[in-house]
Amino acid sequence: MGMTAALIGGVSGFGMQMMTNAVRKVPMSRQPWMHVTYFMVGCWAGNKYVAVEKALVKDINEIRADRGMPPMVGTGAYIKYTAPEGN
């Protein structure tokens, strides 16, 4: 997931720079270092998102354990975290 998140984040960052140039009506290739910078920032943000999501699930499971509830279970579905079956 880390490489996929980094690639999606990088492409999003690159796309933001391209869109910024398009909105400003300047050549798309202007300031090419900004394309690389936005790609790298997008890669970092994509990886950070994965780490934050894992930390949030861990915190949620701690809160659920304090309340006597079962932990959230991860799945491969689009909505990853659901209550365990049988509850």
mmCIF file with all atom_site columns, C-alpha atoms in Angstrom, residues 46-85:
data_model
loop_
_atom_site.group_PDB
_atom_site.id
_atom_site.type_symbol
_atom_site.label_atom_id
_atom_site.label_alt_id
_atom_site.label_comp_id
_atom_site.label_asym_id
_atom_site.label_entity_id
_atom_site.label_seq_id
_atom_site.pdbx_PDB_ins_code
_atom_site.Cartn_x
_atom_site.Cartn_y
_atom_site.Cartn_z
_atom_site.occupancy
_atom_site.B_iso_or_equiv
_atom_site.pdbx_formal_charge
_atom_site.auth_seq_id
_atom_site.auth_comp_id
_atom_site.auth_asym_id
_atom_site.auth_atom_id
_atom_site.pdbx_PDB_model_num
ATOM 1  C CA . GLY A 1 46 ? 0.363   9.733   0.416  1.00 0.00 ? 46 GLY A CA 1
ATOM 2  C CA . ASN A 1 47 ? 2.682   7.840   2.764  1.00 0.00 ? 47 ASN A CA 1
ATOM 3  C CA . LYS A 1 48 ? 1.734   10.055  5.703  1.00 0.00 ? 48 LYS A CA 1
ATOM 4  C CA . TYR A 1 49 ? -1.958  9.340   5.062  1.00 0.00 ? 49 TYR A CA 1
ATOM 5  C CA . VAL A 1 50 ? -1.365  5.591   5.385  1.00 0.00 ? 50 VAL A CA 1
ATOM 6  C CA . ALA A 1 51 ? 0.513   6.084   8.677  1.00 0.00 ? 51 ALA A CA 1
ATOM 7  C CA . VAL A 1 52 ? -2.183  8.386   10.071 1.00 0.00 ? 52 VAL A CA 1
ATOM 8  C CA . GLU A 1 53 ? -4.926  5.945   9.098  1.00 0.00 ? 53 GLU A CA 1
ATOM 9  C CA . LYS A 1 54 ? -3.163  3.098   10.928 1.00 0.00 ? 54 LYS A CA 1
ATOM 10 C CA . ALA A 1 55 ? -2.651  5.275   14.009 1.00 0.00 ? 55 ALA A CA 1
ATOM 11 C CA . LEU A 1 56 ? -6.323  6.276   14.031 1.00 0.00 ? 56 LEU A CA 1
ATOM 12 C CA . VAL A 1 57 ? -7.484  2.660   13.853 1.00 0.00 ? 57 VAL A CA 1
ATOM 13 C CA . LYS A 1 58 ? -5.135  1.794   16.720 1.00 0.00 ? 58 LYS A CA 1
ATOM 14 C CA . ASP A 1 59 ? -6.556  4.666   18.807 1.00 0.00 ? 59 ASP A CA 1
ATOM 15 C CA . ILE A 1 60 ? -10.124 3.672   17.942 1.00 0.00 ? 60 ILE A CA 1
ATOM 16 C CA . ASN A 1 61 ? -9.437  0.085   19.001 1.00 0.00 ? 61 ASN A CA 1
ATOM 17 C CA . GLU A 1 62 ? -8.039  1.312   22.334 1.00 0.00 ? 62 GLU A CA 1
ATOM 18 C CA . ILE A 1 63 ? -11.182 3.384   22.934 1.00 0.00 ? 63 ILE A CA 1
ATOM 19 C CA . ARG A 1 64 ? -13.385 0.440   21.942 1.00 0.00 ? 64 ARG A CA 1
ATOM 20 C CA . ALA A 1 65 ? -11.437 -1.848  24.312 1.00 0.00 ? 65 ALA A CA 1
ATOM 21 C CA . ASP A 1 66 ? -11.969 0.625   27.171 1.00 0.00 ? 66 ASP A CA 1
ATOM 22 C CA . ARG A 1 67 ? -15.713 0.515   26.509 1.00 0.00 ? 67 ARG A CA 1
ATOM 23 C CA . GLY A 1 68 ? -15.803 -3.270  26.310 1.00 0.00 ? 68 GLY A CA 1
ATOM 24 C CA . MET A 1 69 ? -16.485 -3.346  22.579 1.00 0.00 ? 69 MET A CA 1
ATOM 25 C CA . PRO A 1 70 ? -14.740 -5.657  20.075 1.00 0.00 ? 70 PRO A CA 1
ATOM 26 C CA . PRO A 1 71 ? -11.978 -4.137  17.933 1.00 0.00 ? 71 PRO A CA 1
ATOM 27 C CA . MET A 1 72 ? -12.537 -2.969  14.381 1.00 0.00 ? 72 MET A CA 1
ATOM 28 C CA . VAL A 1 73 ? -11.578 -5.609  11.831 1.00 0.00 ? 73 VAL A CA 1
ATOM 29 C CA . GLY A 1 74 ? -9.697  -4.675  8.644  1.00 0.00 ? 74 GLY A CA 1
ATOM 30 C CA . THR A 1 75 ? -10.891 -6.115  5.342  1.00 0.00 ? 75 THR A CA 1
ATOM 31 C CA . GLY A 1 76 ? -9.889  -5.761  1.700  1.00 0.00 ? 76 GLY A CA 1
ATOM 32 C CA . ALA A 1 77 ? -13.139 -3.956  0.901  1.00 0.00 ? 77 ALA A CA 1
ATOM 33 C CA . TYR A 1 78 ? -13.411 -0.313  -0.201 1.00 0.00 ? 78 TYR A CA 1
ATOM 34 C CA . ILE A 1 79 ? -14.619 0.588   3.299  1.00 0.00 ? 79 ILE A CA 1
ATOM 35 C CA . LYS A 1 80 ? -11.859 -1.255  5.142  1.00 0.00 ? 80 LYS A CA 1
ATOM 36 C CA . TYR A 1 81 ? -12.939 -1.247  8.752  1.00 0.00 ? 81 TYR A CA 1
ATOM 37 C CA . THR A 1 82 ? -16.186 -2.840  9.835  1.00 0.00 ? 82 THR A CA 1
ATOM 38 C CA . ALA A 1 83 ? -17.556 -4.327  13.006 1.00 0.00 ? 83 ALA A CA 1
ATOM 39 C CA . PRO A 1 84 ? -16.791 -8.034  13.422 1.00 0.00 ? 84 PRO A CA 1
ATOM 40 C CA . GLU A 1 85 ? -19.460 -10.454 12.288 1.00 0.00 ? 85 GLU A CA 1
#
